[in-house]
PDB file of C-alpha atoms in Angstrom:
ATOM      1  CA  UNK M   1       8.022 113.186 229.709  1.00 53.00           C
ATOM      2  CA  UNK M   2       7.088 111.248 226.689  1.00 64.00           C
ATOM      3  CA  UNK M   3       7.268 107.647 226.243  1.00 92.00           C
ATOM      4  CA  UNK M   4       6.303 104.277 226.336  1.00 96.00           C
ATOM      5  CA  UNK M   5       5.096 103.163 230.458  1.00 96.00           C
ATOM      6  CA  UNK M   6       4.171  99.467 230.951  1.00 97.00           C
ATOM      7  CA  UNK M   7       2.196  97.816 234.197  1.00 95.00           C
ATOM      8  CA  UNK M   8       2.654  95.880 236.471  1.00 95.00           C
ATOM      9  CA  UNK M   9       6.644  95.929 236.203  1.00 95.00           C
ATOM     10  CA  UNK M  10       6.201  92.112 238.056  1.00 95.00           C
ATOM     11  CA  UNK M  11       2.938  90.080 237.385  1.00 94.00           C
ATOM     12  CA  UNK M  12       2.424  86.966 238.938  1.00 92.00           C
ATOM     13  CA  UNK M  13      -0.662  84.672 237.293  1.00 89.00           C
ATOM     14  CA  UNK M  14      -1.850  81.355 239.038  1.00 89.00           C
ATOM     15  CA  UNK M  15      -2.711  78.409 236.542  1.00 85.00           C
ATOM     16  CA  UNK M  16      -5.767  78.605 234.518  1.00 86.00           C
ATOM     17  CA  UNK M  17      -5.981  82.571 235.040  1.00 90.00           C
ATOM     18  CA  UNK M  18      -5.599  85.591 232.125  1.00 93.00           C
ATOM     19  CA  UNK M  19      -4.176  88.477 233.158  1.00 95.00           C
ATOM     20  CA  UNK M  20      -3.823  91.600 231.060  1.00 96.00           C
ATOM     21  CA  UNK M  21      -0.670  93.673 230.644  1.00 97.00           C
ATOM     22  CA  UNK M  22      -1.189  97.488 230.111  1.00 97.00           C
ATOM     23  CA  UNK M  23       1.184  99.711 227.572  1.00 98.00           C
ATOM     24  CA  UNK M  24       0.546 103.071 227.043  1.00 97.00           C
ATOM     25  CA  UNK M  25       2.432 105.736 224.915  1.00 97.00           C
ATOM     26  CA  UNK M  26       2.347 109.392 224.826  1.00 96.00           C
ATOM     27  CA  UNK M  27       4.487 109.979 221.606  1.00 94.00           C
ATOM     28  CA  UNK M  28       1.381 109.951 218.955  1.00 93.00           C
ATOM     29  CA  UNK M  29       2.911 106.699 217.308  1.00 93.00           C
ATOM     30  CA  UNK M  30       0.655 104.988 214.860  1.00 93.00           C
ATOM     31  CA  UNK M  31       2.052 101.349 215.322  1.00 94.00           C
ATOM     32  CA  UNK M  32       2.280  99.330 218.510  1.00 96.00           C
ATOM     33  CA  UNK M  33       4.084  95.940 219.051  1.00 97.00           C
ATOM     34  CA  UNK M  34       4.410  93.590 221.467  1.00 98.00           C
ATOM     35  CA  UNK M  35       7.009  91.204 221.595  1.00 97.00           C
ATOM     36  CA  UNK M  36       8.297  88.322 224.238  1.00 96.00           C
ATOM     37  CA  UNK M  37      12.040  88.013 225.448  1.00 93.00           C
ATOM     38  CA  UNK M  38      13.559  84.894 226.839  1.00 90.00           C
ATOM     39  CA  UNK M  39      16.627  83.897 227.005  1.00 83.00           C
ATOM     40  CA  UNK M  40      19.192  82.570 224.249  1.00 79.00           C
ATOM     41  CA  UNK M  41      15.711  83.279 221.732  1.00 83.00           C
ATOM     42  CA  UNK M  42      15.995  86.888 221.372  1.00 87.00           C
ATOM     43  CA  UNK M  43      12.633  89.440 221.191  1.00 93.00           C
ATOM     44  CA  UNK M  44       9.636  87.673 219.439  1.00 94.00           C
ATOM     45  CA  UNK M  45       6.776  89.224 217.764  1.00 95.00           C
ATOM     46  CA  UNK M  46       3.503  88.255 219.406  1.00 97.00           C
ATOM     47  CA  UNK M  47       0.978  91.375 218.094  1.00 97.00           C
ATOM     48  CA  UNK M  48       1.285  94.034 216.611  1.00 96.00           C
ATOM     49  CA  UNK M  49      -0.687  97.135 215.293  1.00 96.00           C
ATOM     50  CA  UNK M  50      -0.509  99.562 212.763  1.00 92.00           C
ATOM     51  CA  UNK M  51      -3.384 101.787 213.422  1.00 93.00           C
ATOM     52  CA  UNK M  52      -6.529 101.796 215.574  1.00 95.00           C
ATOM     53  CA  UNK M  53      -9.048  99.108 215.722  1.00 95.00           C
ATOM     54  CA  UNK M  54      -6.798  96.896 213.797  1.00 95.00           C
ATOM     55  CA  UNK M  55      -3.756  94.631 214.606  1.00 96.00           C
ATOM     56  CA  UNK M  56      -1.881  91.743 213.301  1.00 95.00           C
ATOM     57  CA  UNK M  57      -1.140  88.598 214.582  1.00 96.00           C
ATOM     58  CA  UNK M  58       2.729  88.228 214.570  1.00 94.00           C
ATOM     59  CA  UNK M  59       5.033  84.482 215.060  1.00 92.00           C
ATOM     60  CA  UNK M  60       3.831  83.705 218.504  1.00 95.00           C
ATOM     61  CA  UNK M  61       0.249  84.774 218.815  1.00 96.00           C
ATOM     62  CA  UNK M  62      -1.218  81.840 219.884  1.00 96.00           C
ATOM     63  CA  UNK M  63      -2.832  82.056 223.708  1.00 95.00           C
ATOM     64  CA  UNK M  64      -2.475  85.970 223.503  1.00 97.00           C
ATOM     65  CA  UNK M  65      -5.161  88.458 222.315  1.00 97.00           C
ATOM     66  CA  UNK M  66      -4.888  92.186 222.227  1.00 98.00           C
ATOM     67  CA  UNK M  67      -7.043  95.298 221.238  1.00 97.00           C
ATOM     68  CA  UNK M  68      -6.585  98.938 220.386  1.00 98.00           C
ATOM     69  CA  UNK M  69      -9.402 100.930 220.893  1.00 97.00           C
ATOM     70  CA  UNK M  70      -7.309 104.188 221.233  1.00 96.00           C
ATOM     71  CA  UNK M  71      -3.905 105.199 219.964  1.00 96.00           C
ATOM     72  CA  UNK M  72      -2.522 105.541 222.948  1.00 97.00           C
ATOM     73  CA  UNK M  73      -2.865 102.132 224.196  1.00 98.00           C
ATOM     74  CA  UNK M  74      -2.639  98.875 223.242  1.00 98.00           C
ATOM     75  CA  UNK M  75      -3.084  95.657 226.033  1.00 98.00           C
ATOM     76  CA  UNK M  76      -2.035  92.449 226.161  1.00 98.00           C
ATOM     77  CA  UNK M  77      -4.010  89.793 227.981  1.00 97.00           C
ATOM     78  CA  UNK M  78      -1.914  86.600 228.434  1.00 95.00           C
ATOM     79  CA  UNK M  79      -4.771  83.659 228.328  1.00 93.00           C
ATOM     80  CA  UNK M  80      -4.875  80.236 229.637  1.00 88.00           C
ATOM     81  CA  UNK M  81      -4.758  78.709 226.751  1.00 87.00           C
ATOM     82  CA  UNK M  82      -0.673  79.874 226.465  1.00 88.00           C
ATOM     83  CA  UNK M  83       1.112  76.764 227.825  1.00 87.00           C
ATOM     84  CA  UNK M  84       4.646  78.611 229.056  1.00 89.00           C
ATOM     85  CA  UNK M  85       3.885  81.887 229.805  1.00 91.00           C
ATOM     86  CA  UNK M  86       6.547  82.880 232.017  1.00 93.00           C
ATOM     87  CA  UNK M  87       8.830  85.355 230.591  1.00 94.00           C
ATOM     88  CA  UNK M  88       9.513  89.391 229.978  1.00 95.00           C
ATOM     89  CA  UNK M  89       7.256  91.048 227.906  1.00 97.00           C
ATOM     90  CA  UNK M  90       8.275  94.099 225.745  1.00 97.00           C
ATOM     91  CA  UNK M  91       5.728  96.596 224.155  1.00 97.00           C
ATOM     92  CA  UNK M  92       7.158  99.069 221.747  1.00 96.00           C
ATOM     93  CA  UNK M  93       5.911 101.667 219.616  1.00 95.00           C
ATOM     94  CA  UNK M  94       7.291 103.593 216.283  1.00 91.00           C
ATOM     95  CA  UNK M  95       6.365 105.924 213.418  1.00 84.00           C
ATOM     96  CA  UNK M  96       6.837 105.596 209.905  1.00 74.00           C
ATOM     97  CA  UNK M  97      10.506 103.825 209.886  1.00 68.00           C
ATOM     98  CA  UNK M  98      11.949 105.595 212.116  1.00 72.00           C
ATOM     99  CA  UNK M  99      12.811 102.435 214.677  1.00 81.00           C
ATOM    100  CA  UNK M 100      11.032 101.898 218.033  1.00 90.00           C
ATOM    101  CA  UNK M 101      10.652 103.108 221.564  1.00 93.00           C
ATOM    102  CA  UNK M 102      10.487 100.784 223.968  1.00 95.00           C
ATOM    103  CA  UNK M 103       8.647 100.534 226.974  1.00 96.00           C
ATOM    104  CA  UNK M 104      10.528  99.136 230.508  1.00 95.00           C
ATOM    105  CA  UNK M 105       8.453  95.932 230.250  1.00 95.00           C
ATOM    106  CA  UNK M 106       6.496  93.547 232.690  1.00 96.00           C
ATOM    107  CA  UNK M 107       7.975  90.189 233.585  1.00 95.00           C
ATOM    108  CA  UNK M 108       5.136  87.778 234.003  1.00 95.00           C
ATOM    109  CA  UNK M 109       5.523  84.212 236.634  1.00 93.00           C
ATOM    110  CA  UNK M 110       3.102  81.652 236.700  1.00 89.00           C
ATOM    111  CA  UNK M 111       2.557  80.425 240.191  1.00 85.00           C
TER     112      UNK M 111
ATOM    113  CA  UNK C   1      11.715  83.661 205.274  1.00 79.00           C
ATOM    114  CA  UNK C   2      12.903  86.393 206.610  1.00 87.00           C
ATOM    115  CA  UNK C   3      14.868  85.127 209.386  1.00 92.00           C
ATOM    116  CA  UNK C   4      17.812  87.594 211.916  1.00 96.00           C
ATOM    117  CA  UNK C   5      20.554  85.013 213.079  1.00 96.00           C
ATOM    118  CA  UNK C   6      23.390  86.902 215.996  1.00 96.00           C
ATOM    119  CA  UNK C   7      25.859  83.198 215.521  1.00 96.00           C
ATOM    120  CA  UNK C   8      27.536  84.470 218.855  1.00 95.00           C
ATOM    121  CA  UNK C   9      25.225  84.289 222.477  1.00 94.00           C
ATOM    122  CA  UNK C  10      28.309  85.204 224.181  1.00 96.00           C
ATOM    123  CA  UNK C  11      31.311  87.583 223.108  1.00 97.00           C
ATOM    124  CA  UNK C  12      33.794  88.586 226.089  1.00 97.00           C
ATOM    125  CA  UNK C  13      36.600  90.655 224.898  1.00 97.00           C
ATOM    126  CA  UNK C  14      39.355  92.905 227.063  1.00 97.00           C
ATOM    127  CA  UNK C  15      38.876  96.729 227.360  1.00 96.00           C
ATOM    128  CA  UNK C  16      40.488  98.101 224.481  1.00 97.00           C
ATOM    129  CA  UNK C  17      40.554  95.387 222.284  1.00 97.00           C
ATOM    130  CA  UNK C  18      38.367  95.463 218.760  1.00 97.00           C
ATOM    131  CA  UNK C  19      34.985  94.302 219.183  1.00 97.00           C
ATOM    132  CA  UNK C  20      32.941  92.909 216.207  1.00 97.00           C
ATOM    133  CA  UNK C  21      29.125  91.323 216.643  1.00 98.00           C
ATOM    134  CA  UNK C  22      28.271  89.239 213.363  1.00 98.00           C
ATOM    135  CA  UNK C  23      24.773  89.413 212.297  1.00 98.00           C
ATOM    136  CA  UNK C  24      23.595  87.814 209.462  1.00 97.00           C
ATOM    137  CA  UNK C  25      20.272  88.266 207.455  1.00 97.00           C
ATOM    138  CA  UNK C  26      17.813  86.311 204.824  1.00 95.00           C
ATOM    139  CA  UNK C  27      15.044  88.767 202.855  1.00 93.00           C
ATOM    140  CA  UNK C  28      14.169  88.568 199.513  1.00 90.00           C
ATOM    141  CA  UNK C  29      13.373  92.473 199.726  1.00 86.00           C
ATOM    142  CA  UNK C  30      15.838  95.543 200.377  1.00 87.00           C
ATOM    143  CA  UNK C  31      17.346  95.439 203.346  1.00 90.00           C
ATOM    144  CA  UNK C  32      16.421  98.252 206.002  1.00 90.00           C
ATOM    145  CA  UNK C  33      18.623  97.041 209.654  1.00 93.00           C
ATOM    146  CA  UNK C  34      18.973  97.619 212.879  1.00 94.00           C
ATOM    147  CA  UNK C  35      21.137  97.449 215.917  1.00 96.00           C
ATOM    148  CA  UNK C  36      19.582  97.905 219.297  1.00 96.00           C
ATOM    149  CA  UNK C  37      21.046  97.808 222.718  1.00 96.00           C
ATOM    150  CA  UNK C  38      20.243  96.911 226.238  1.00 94.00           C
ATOM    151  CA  UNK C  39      22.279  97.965 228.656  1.00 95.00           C
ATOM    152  CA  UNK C  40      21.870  96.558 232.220  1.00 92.00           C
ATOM    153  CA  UNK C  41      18.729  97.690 233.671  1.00 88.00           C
ATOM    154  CA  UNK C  42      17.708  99.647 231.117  1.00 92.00           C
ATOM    155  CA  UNK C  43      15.120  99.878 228.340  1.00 93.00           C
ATOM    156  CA  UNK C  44      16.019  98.112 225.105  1.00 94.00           C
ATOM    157  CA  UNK C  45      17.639 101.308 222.709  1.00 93.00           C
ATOM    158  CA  UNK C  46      18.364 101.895 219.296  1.00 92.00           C
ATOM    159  CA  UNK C  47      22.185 102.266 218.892  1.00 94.00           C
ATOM    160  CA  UNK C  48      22.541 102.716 214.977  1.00 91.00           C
ATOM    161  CA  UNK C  49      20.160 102.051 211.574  1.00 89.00           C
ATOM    162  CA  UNK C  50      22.422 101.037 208.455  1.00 85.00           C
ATOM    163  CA  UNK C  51      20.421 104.152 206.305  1.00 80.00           C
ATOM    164  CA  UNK C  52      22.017 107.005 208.821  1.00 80.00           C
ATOM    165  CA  UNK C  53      25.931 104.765 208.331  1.00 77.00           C
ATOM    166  CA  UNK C  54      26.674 106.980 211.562  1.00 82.00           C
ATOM    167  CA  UNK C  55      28.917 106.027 213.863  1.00 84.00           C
ATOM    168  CA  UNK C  56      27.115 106.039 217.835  1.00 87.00           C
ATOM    169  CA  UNK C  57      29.271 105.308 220.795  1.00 92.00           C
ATOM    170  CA  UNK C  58      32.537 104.707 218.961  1.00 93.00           C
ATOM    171  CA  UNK C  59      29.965 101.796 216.705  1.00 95.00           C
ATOM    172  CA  UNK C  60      29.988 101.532 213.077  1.00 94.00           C
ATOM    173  CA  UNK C  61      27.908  98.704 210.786  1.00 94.00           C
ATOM    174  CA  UNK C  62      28.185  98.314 207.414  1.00 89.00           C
ATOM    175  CA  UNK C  63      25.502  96.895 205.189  1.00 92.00           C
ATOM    176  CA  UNK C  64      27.124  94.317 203.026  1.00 93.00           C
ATOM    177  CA  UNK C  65      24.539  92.709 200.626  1.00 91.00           C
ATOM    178  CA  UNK C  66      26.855  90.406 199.195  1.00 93.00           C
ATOM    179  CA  UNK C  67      27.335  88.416 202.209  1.00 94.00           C
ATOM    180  CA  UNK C  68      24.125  89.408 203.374  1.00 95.00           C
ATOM    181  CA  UNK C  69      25.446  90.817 206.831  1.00 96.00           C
ATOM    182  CA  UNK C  70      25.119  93.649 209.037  1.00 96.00           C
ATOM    183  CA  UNK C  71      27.914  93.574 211.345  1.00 97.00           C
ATOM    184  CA  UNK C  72      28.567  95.621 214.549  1.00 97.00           C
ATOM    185  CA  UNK C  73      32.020  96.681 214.727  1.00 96.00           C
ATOM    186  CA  UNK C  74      34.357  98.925 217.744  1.00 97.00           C
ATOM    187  CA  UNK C  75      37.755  99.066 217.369  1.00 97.00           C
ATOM    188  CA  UNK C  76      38.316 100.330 221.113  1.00 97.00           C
ATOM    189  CA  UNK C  77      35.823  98.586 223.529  1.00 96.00           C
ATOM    190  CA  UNK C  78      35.383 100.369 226.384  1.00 97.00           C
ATOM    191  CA  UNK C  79      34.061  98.458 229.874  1.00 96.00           C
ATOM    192  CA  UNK C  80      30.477 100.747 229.520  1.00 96.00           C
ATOM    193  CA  UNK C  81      29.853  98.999 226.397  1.00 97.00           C
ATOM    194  CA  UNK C  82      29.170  95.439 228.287  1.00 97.00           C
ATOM    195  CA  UNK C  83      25.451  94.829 227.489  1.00 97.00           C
ATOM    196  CA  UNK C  84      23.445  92.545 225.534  1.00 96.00           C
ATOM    197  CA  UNK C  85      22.805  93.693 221.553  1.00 97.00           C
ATOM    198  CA  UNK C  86      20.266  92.818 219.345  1.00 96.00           C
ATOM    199  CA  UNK C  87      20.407  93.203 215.059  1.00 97.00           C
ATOM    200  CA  UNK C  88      16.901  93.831 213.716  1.00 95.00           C
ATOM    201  CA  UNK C  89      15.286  93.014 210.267  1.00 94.00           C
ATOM    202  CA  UNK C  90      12.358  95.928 209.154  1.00 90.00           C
ATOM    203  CA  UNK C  91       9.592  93.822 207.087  1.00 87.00           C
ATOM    204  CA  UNK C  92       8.632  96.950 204.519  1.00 82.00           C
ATOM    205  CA  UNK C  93       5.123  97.192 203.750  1.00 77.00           C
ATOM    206  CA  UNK C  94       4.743  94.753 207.486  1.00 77.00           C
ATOM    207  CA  UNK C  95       5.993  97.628 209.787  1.00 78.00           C
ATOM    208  CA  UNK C  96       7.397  95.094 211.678  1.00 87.00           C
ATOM    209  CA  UNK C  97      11.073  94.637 213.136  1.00 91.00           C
ATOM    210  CA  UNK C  98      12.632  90.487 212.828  1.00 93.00           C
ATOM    211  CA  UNK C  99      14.903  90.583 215.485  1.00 94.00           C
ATOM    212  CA  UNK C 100      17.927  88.027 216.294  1.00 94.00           C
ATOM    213  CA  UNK C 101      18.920  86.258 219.023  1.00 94.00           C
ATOM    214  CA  UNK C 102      21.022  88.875 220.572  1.00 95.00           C
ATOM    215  CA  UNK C 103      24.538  88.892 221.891  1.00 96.00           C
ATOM    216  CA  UNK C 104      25.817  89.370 225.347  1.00 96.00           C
ATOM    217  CA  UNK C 105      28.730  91.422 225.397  1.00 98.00           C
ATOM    218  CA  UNK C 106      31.032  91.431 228.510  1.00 98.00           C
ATOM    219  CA  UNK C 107      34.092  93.907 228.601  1.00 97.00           C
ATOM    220  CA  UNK C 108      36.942  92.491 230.936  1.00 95.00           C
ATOM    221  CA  UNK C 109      38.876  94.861 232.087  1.00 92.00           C
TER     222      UNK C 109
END
C-alpha cells in the first residue's frame, strides 16, 4: 500500500521540550514538504525538500529544523524555541508537478 | 509576492443549488493551480489541476488570467460534497505549493 504514514497521530510536548515528528513515504518521490494547518490560516509551508541531504526553509521555519538523510523520510523536530506550537502538522510528498500526496498528519498539544 | 487568498471561510449552500468557491491569485510567473479537498476525517486530496481542465466530482475551474482567478464551480451540490477546500499556487522552479486559506463548505439539505 503506498503512501505517505505520519507518527504519532496525537503528540503531546511539555514546555521547554523538542519533540520530533516522523513522515515516511513509499512512493519514490523526490520532494518532501511539511506544512502547518490552523484554523481560518490555511496550510503553511514550514520545510521543504527537493532531494536528499538538502532542504529549504519555507514562510514559517523559525523554531523547526528538519533533515533528510534518505528519500524515504524526512522528520520534523518541533524545538523550544517555537513560541505556539500547538497545531496539525501535514507532511506531503510529490514528483515532478504532478501535485502532492498527503500524509494523515500528527496534531501536536503543548501541555 | 506570490500570495493564494479563498475571500470566503464559510460557504453554506442547499443541496442542489450551484456552488462556486472564489479563489484569487498574485504571481508574476505562469500560473500552474490547484484545488485540493479535505473531506471530514480524511487526508487532504487533490480534486482538480487547471492544466488537466477536467471536470472531478461534478467540479470544474477555469483559469482566468485576466482577473487573475481560479474559481471552483458545481452547478448541482450534492450533501457529500460538504468539506473544507483549499486553492493552491505551484512556485515553478521552487517546487513548492502557496496555498489559501481554505473554505468550509457545508451542504444543507
Amino acid at each position: 500500500d503506498g503512501g505517505i504514514t505520519q507518527s504519532p497521530k496525537y503528540l503531546f510536548r511539555k514546555e521547554g521540550q523538542n519533540v520530533t515528528l516522523s513522515c515516511e513515504q513509499n512512493l519514490n518521490h523526490d520532494a518532501m514538504y511539511w506544512y502547518r494547518q490552523d484554523p481560518g490560516q490555511g496550510l503553511r509551508l514550514i520545510y521543504y525538500s527537493q532531494i536528499v541531504n538538502d532542504f529549504q526553509k519555507g514562510d514559517i521555519a523559525e523554531g523547526y529544523s528538519v533533515s533528510r538523510e534518505k528519500k524515504e523520510s524526512f522528520p520534523l523536530t518541533v524545538t523550544s524555541a517555537q513560541k505556539n506550537p500547538t497545531a496539525f502538522y501535514l507532511c506531503a510528498s510529490s514528483w515532478a508537478d504532478n501535485g502532492y500526496t498527503f500524509g494523515s498528519g500528527t496534531r501536536l498539544t503543548v501541555v | 509576492a506570490q500570495r493564494v487568498t479563498q475571500p470566503e471561510k464559510l460557504l453554506s449552500v442547499f443541496k442542489g443549488a450551484p456552488v462556486e468557491l472564489k479563489c484569487n491569485y498574485s504571481y508574476s510567473g505562469s500560473p500552474e493551480l490547484f484545488w485540493y479537498v479535505q473531506y471530514s476525517r480524511q487526508r487532504l486530496q487533490l480534486l482538480l489541476r487547471h492544466i488537466s481542465r477536467e471536470s472531478i466530482k461534478g467540479f470544474t475551474a477555469d483559469l482566468n488570467k485576466g482577473e487573475t482567478s481560479f474559481h471552483l464551480k458545481k452547478p448541482f451540490a450534492q450533501e457529500e460534497d460538504s468539506a473544507m477546500y483549499y486553492c493552491a499556487l505551484n512556485i515553478q522552479g521552487a517546487q513548492k505549493l502557496v496555498f489559501g486559506q481554505g473554505t468550509r463548505l457545508t451542504i444543507n439539505p
